Short mmCIF file of C-alpha atoms in Angstrom, two decimals:
data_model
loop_
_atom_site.label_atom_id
_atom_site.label_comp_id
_atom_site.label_asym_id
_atom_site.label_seq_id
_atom_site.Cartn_x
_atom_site.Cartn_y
_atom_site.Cartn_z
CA UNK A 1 15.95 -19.73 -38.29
CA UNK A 2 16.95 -20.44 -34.98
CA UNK A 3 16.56 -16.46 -33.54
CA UNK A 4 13.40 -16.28 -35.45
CA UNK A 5 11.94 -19.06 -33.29
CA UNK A 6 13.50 -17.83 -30.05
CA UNK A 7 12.42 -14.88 -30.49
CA UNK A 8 8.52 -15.57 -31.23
CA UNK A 9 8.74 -18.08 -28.46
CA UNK A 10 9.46 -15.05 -26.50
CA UNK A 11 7.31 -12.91 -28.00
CA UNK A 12 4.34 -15.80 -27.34
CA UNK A 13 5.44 -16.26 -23.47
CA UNK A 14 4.83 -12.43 -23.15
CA UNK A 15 1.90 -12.46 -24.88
CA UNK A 16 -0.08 -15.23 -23.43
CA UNK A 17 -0.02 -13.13 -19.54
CA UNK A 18 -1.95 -10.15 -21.51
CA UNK A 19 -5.21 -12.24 -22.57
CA UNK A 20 -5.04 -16.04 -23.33
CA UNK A 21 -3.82 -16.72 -19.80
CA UNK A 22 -4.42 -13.57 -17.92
CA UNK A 23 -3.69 -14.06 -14.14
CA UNK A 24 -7.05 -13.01 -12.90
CA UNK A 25 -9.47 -12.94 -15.73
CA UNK A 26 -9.00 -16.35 -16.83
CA UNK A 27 -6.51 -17.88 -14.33
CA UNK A 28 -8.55 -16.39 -11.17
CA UNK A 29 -5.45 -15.71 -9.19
CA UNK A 30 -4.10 -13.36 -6.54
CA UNK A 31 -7.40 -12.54 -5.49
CA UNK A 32 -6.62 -10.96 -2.49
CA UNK A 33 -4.80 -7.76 -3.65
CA UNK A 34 -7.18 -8.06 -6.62
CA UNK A 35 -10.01 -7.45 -4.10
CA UNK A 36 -8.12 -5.68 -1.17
CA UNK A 37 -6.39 -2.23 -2.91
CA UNK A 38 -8.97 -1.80 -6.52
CA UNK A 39 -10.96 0.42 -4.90
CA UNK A 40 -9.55 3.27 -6.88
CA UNK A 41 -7.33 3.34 -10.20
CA UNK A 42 -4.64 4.74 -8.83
CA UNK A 43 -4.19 1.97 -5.88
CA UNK A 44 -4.53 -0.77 -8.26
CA UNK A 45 -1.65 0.64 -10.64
CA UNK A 46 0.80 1.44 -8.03
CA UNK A 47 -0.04 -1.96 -6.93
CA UNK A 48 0.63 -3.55 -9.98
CA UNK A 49 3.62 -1.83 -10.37
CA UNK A 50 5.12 -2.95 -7.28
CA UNK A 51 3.91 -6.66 -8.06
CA UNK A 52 5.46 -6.27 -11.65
CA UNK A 53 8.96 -5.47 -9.86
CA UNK A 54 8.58 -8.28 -7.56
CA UNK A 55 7.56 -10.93 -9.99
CA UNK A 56 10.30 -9.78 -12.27
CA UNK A 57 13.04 -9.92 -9.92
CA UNK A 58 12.12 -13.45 -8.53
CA UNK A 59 11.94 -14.73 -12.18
CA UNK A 60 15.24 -13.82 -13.07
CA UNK A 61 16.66 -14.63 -10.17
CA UNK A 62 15.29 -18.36 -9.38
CA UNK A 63 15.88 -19.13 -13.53
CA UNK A 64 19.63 -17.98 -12.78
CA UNK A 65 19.91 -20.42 -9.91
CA UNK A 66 17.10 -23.05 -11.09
CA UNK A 67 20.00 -26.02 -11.82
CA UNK A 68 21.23 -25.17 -7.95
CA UNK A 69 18.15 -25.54 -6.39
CA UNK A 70 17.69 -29.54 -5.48
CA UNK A 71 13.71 -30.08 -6.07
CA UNK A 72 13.04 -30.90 -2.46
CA UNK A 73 13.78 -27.37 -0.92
CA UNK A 74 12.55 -25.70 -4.31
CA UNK A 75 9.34 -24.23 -2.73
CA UNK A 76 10.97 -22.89 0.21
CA UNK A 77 14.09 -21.24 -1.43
CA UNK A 78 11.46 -19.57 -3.66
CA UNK A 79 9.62 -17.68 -0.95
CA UNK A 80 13.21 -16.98 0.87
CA UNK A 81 13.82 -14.56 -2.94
CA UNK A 82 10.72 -13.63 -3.13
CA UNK A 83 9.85 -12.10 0.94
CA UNK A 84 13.62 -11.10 0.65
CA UNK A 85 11.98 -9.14 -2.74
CA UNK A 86 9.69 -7.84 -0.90
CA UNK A 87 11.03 -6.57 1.86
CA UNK A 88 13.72 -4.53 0.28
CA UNK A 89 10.34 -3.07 -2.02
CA UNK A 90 8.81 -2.23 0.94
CA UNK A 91 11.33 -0.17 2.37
CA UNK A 92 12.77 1.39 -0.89
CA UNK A 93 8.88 2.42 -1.92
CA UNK A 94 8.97 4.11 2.07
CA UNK A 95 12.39 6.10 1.44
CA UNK A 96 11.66 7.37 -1.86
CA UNK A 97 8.33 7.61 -2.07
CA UNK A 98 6.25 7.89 0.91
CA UNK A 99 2.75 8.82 -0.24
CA UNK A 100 2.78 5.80 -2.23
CA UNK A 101 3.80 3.91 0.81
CA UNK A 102 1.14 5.46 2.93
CA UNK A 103 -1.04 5.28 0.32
CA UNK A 104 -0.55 0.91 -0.23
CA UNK A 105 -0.27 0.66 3.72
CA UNK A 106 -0.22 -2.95 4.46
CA UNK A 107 -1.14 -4.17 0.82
CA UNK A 108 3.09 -4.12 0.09
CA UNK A 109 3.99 -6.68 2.53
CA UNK A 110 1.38 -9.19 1.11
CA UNK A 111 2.88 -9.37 -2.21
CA UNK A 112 4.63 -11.95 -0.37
CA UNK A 113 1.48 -14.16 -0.20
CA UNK A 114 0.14 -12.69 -3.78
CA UNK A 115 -0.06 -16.85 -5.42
CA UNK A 116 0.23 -15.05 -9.16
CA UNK A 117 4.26 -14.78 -8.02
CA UNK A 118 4.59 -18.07 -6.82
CA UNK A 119 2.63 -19.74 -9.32
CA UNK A 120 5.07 -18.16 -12.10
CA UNK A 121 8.35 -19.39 -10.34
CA UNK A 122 6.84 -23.11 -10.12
CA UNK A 123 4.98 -23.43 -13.46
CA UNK A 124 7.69 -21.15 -15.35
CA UNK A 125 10.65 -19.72 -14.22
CA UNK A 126 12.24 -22.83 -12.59
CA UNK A 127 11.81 -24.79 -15.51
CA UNK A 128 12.84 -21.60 -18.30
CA UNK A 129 15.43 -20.01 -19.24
CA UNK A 130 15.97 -16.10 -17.61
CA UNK A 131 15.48 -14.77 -20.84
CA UNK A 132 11.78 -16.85 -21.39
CA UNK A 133 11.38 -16.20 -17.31
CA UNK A 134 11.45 -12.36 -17.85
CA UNK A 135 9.13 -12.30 -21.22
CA UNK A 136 6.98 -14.28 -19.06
CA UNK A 137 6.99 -12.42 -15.90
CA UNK A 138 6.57 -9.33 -17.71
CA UNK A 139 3.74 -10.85 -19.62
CA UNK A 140 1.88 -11.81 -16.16
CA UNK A 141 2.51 -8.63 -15.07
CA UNK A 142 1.29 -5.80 -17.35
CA UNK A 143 -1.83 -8.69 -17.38
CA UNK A 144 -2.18 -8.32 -13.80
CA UNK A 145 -1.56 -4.46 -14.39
CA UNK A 146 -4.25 -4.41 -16.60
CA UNK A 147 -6.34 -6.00 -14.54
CA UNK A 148 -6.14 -4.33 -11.52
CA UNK A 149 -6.69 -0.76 -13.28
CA UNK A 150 -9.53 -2.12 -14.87
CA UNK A 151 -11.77 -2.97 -12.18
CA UNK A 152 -10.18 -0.58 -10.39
CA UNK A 153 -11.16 2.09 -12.52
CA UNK A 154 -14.88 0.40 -12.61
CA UNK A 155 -15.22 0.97 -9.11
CA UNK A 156 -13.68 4.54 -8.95
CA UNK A 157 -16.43 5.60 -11.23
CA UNK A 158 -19.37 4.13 -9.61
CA UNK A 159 -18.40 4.39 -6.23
CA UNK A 160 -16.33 7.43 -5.97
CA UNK A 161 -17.26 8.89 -9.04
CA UNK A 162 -14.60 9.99 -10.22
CA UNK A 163 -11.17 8.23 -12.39
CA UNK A 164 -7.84 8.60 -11.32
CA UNK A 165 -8.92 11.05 -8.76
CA UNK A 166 -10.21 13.63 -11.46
CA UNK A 167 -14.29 13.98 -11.00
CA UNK A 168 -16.23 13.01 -13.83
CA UNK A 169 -19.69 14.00 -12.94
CA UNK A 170 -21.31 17.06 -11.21
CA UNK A 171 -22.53 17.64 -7.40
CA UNK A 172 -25.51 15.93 -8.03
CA UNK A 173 -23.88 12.57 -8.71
CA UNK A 174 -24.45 10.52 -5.67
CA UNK A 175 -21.39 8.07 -5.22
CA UNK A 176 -22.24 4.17 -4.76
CA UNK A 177 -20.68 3.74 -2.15
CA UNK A 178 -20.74 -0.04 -1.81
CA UNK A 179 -18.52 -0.31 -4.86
CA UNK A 180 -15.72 0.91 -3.08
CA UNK A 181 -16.53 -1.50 -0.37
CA UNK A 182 -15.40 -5.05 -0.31
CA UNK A 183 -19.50 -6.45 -1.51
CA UNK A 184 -18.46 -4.03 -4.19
CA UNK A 185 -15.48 -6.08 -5.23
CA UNK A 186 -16.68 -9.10 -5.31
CA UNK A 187 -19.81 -7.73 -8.06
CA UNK A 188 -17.39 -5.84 -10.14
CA UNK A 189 -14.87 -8.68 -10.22
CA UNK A 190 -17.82 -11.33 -11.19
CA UNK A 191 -19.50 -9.16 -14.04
CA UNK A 192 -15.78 -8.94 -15.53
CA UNK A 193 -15.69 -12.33 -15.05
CA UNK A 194 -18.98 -12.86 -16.83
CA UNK A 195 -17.97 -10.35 -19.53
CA UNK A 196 -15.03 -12.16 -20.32
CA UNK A 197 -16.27 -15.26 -20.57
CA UNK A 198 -18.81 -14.15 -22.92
CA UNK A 199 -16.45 -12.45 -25.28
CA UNK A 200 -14.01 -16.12 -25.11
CA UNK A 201 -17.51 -17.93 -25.86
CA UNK A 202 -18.80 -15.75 -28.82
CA UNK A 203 -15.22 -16.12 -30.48
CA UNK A 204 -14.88 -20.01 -30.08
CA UNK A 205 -17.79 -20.09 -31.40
CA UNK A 206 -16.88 -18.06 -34.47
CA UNK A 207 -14.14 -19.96 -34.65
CA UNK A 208 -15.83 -23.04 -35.10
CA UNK A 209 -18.61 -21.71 -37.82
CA UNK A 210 -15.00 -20.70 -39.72
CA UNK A 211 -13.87 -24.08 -39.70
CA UNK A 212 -16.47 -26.03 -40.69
CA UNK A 213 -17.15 -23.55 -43.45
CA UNK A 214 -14.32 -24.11 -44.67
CA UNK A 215 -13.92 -27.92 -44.09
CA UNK A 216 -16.86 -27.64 -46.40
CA UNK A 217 -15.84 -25.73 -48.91
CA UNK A 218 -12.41 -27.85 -49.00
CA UNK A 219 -14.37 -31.21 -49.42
CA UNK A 220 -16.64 -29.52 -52.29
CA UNK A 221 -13.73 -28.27 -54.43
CA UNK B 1 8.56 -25.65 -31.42
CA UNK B 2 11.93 -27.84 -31.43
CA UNK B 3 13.19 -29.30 -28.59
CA UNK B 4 16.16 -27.23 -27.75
CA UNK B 5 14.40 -24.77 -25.90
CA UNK B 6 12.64 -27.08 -23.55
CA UNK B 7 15.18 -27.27 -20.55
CA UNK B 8 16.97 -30.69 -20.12
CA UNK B 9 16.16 -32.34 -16.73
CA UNK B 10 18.58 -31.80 -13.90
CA UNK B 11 19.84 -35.22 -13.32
CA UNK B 12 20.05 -35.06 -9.82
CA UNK B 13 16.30 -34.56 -9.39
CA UNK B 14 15.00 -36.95 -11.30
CA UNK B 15 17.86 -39.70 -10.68
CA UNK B 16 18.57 -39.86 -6.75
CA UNK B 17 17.82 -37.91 -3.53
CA UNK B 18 20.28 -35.40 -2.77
CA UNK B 19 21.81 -35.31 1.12
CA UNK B 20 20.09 -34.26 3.64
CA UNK B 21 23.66 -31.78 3.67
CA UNK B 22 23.20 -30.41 0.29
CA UNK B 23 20.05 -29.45 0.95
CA UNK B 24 20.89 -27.35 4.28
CA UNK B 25 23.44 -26.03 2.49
CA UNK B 26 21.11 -24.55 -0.08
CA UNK B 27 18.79 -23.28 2.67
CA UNK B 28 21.31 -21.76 4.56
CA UNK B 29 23.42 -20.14 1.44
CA UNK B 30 19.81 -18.44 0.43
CA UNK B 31 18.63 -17.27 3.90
CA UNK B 32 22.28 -16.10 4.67
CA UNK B 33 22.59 -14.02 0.90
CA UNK B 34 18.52 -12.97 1.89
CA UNK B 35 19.75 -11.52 5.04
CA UNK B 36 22.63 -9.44 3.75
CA UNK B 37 20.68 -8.28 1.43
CA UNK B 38 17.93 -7.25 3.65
CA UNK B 39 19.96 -5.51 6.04
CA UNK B 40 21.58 -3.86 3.80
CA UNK B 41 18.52 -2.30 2.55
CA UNK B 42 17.47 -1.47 5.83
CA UNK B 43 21.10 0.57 6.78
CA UNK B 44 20.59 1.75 3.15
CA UNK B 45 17.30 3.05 3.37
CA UNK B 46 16.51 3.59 7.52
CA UNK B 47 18.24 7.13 7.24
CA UNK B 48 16.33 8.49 4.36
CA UNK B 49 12.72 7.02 5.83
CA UNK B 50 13.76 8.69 9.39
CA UNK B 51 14.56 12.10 6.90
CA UNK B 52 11.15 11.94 5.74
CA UNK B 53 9.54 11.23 8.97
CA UNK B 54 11.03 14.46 10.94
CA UNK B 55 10.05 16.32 7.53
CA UNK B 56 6.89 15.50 7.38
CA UNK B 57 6.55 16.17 10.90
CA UNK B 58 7.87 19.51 10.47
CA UNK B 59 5.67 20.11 8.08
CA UNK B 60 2.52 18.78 9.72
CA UNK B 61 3.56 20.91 12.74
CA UNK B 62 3.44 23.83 10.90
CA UNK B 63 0.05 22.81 9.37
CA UNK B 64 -1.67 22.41 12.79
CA UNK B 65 -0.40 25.19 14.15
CA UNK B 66 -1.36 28.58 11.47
CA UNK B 67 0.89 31.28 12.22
CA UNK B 68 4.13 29.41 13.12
CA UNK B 69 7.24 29.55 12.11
CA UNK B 70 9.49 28.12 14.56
CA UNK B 71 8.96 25.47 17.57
CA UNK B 72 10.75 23.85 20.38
CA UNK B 73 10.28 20.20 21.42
CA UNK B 74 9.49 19.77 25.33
CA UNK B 75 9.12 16.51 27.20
CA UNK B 76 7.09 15.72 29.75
CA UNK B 77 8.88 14.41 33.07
CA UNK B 78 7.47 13.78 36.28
CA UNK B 79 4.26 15.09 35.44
CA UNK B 80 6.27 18.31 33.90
CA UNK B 81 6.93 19.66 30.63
CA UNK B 82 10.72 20.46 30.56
CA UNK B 83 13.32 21.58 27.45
CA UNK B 84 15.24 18.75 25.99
CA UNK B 85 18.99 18.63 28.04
CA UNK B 86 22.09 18.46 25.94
CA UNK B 87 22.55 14.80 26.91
CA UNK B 88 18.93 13.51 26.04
CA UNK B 89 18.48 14.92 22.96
CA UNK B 90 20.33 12.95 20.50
CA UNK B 91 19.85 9.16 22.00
CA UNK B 92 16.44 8.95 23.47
CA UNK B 93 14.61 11.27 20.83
CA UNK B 94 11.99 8.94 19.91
CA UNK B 95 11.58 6.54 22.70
CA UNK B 96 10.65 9.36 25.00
CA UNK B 97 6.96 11.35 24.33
CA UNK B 98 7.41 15.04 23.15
CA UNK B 99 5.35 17.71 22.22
CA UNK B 100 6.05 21.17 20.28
CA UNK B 101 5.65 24.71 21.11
CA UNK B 102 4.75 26.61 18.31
CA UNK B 103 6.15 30.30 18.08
CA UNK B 104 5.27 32.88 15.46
CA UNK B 105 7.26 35.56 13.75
CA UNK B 106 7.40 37.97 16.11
CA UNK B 107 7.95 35.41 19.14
CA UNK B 108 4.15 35.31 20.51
CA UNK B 109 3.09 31.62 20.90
CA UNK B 110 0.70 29.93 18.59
CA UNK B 111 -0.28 27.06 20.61
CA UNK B 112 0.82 23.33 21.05
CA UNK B 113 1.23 20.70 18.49
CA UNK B 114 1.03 17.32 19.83
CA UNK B 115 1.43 14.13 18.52
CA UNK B 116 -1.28 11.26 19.24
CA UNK B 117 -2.65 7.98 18.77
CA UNK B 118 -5.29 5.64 19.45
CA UNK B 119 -6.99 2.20 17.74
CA UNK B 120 -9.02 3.19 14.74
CA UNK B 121 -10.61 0.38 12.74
CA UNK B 122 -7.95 -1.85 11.78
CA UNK B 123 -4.58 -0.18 13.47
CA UNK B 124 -3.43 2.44 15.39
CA UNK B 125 -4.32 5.77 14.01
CA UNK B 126 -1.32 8.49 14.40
CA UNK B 127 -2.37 11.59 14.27
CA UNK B 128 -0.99 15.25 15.34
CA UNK B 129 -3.16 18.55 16.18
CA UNK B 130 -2.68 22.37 17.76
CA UNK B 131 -3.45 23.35 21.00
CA UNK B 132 -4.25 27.20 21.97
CA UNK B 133 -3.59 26.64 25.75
CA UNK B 134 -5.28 30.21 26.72
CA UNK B 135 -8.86 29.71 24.78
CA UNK B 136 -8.90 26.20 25.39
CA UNK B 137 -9.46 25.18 21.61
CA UNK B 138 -7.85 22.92 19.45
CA UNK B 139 -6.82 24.78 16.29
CA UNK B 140 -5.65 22.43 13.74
CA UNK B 141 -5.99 18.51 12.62
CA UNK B 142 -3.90 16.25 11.07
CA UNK B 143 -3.39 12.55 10.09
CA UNK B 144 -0.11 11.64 10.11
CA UNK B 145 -0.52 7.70 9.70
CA UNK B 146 -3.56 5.69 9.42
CA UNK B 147 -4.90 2.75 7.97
CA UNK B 148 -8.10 2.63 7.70
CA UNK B 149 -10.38 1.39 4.87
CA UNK B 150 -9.89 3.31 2.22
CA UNK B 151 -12.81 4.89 -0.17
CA UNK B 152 -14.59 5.32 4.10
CA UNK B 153 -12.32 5.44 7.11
CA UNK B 154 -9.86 7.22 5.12
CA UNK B 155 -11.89 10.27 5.08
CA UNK B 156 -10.84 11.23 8.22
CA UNK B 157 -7.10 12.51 6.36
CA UNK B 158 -9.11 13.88 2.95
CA UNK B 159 -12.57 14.84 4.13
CA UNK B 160 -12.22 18.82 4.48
CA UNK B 161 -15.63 19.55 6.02
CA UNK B 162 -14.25 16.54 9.15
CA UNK B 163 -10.90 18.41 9.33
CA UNK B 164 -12.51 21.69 9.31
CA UNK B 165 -14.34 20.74 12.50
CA UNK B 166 -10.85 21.18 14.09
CA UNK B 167 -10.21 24.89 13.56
CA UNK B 168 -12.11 26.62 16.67
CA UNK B 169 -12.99 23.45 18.60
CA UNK B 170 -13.58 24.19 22.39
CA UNK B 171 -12.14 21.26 24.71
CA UNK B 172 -14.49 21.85 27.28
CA UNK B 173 -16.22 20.16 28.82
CA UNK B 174 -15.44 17.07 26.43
CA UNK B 175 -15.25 16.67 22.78
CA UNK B 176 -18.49 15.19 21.28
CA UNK B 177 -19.44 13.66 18.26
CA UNK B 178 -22.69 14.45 16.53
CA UNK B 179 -23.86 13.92 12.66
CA UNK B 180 -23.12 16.07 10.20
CA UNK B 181 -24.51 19.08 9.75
CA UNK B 182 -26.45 19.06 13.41
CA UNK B 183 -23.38 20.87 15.54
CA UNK B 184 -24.70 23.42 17.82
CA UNK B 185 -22.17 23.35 20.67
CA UNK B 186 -18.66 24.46 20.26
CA UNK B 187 -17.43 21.26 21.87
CA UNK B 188 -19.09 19.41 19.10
CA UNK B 189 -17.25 17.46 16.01
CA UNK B 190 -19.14 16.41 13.07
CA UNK B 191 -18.38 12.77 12.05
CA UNK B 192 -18.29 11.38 8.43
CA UNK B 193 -21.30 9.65 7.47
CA UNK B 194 -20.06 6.11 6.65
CA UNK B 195 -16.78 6.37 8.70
CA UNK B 196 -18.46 6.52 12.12
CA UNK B 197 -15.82 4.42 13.84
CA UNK B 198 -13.01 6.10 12.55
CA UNK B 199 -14.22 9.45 13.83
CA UNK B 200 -14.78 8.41 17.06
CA UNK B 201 -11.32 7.02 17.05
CA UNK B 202 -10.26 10.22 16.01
CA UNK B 203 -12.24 12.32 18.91
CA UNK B 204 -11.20 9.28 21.54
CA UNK B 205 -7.75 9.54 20.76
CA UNK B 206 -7.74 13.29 20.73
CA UNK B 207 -9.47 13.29 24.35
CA UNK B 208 -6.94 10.56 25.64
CA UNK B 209 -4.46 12.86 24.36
CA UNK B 210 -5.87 15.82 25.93
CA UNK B 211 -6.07 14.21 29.59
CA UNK B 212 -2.65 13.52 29.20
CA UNK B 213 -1.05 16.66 28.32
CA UNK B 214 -3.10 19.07 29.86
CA UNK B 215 -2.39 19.65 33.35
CA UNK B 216 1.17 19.76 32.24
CA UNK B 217 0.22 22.01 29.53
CA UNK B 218 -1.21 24.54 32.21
CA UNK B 219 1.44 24.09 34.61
CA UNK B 220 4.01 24.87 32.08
CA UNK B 221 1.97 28.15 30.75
CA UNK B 222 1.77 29.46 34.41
CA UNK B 223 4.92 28.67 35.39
CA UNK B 224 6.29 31.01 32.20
CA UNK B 225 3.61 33.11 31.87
CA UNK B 226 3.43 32.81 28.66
CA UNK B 227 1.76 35.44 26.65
CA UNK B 228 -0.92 34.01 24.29
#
């Protein structure tokens, strides 16, 4: 009885990241590598990738040392494990992979900054245990993941015309440029936005025609 | 959802303020572990990104430069291009500016490649390209750091038709930048519609670069005579 509950309470902390509380569709955070690397798919997975490792790491590591940490000098031990997280990213990602380092440029050291990794170590992981901490942060992250390859890929294939680098239409396709631009961004982003809204709207809804059809089939038997 | 897997509350956060010493202590024990850890990525990893560096060096030099297959570093002192001495070579490498002379198979010389730099849109723009000293051309482009905007400025490493314009390009008088497809000069570069500043950072840097190295270029050449 008691695995079976630990183990769909773990199952619902990962799950929740991937839809119900997606980091930027519904929570609207970490905008600025949202905005900054999507211009192509490719950027915005390696990017989430690197974010993934991040957040992961810091979860575990501040719920291992979460009954340590006196409350006062919570926020700032945080960000000490999480630019220390960083940092060794950054340079591992330049030794072993250095396209992908050239590619990310300066986008790596602002993980540090990214608010989806802090946000998770306050609301969650110093409160969880590392086991609920990790389902979480993993959660958050193939959310963010998803994210960030989804407007990513929008803006490939309207700006550059093309999806993870492979051209999908002919010469005669002229790119929109401004889609890869920042403007570009900022319309792609708010459509999703819109769309997803829409689609949370038209199932509440449904939801509620359910219920009071059967409310009222429960008072007539 | 039953209780036991909501965490109890640490007593000492809730109950009274912890000293002002436990609280150094905590700050101190996480920036000292933070900073053994860091360095030791750094010793860990500086080795392998300074590998990678030289290699890809290597490799751009032999991109810039068609033909070669072996070079020689020179420095420029005084005004003069000289060989690396024994003593130099190993400690002051990279704090002192070098360039690369560029042989091919059967010993002829291929040109120059030489490292340069200059502000492009956002930071400095690294970039390396071949030098025929005799015809005066620049024979070969490449970007060996950048970051500019990508999707625009970051044409100037993927664009073929910009890093074409660097295959025959005469030096003299000055390099020039026109729109595409209206070059009629050989001195002439063709900049990337929508990554206008970044091309002229490009041709800037590359005539900086030139104004530096050339009179030691062409001392150097008739000094040795070289054959080109």
């Amino acid at each position: 009885m008691n695995t079976i509950n630990q183990s769909n309470r773990t199952y619902t902390e990962f799950v929740k990241g991937l839809w119900k509380e997606n980091p930027v569709f519904v929570a609207v955070l970490g905008m600025c590598p949202v905005l900054a690397v999507t211009n192509s798919a490719i950027n915005g997975l390696a990017m989430g990738l690197a974010t993934t490792f991040v957040l992961v790491g810091s979860s575990f590591l501040v719920s291992m040392v979460r009954h340590w940490i006196p409350k006062q000098v919570r926020i700032t031990t945080f960000i000490v494990i999480i630019a220390t997280f960083v940092s060794t990213v950054d340079m591992a990602l330049e030794a072993l992979v250095p396209k992908i380092h050239k590619e990310l440029g300066a986008f790596i050291a602002l993980i540090v900054v990214n608010c989806i990794i802090m946000g998770r170590q306050e609301a969650f992981a110093a409160k969880n245990t590392v086991k609920l901490s990790i389902a979480d942060a993993l959660g958050m992250s193939v959310g963010f993941i998803f994210a960030l390859v989804t407007l990513g890929g929008l803006r490939e294939i309207l700006g550059s015309g093309s999806f993870f680098g492979f051209l999908l239409f002919g010469d005669h396709f002229e790119p929109w440029i401004i889609m890869i631009l920042p403007p570009g961004g900022f319309f792609v982003l708010g459509f999703l936005l819109l769309f997803f809204n829409w689609l949370k709207k038209n199932r509440d809804e449904r939801l509620k025609k359910q219920t009071a059809v059967l409310s009222k089939t429960m008072q007539g038997a | 959802m039953s209780e036991q897997f909501v965490d109890r509350e640490i007593p000492i956060q809730s109950s009274s303020e912890p000293s002002s010493l436990r609280l150094i202590a905590t700050l101190g024990i996480a920036g000292l572990l933070a900073g053994i850890v860091l360095v030791g990525a750094y010793v860990f990893t500086l080795p392998i990104i300074e590998r990678n560096k030289e290699e890809a060096l290597q490799e751009a030099i032999y991109h810039v430069l068609p033909g070669c297959s072996k070079y020689e570093a020179l420095f420029l002192k005084d005004g003069q291009l000289v060989k690396p001495e024994k003593n130099t070579e190993a400690g002051s490498q990279h704090s002192v500016k070098r360039i690369f002379l560029g042989y091919n198979e059967k010993g002829a010389v291929v040109g120059f490649a030489i490292p340069a730099s200059g502000p492009g849109f956002q930071d400095l723009i690294k970039l390396i390209y071949g030098f025929g000293p005799k015809a005066d051309v620049i024979i070969g482009f490449e970007v060996l750091e950048s970051k500019e905007t990508p999707g625009l400025g970051d044409k100037i490493v993927k664009d073929q038709h910009f890093i074409g314009n660097f295959s025959a390009l005469s030096v003299e008088p000055s390099l020039e930048g026109t729109p595409k497809g209206s070059k009629t000069k050989p001195n002439q570069i063709e900049t990337i519609t929508g990554a206008t500043i970044s091309s002229k950072a490009v041709i800037k840097a590359l005539q900086v670069s030139l104004g530096e190295w050339r009179p030691a270029i062409q001392q150097y050449i008739e000094k040795n005579t070289l054959s080109n």
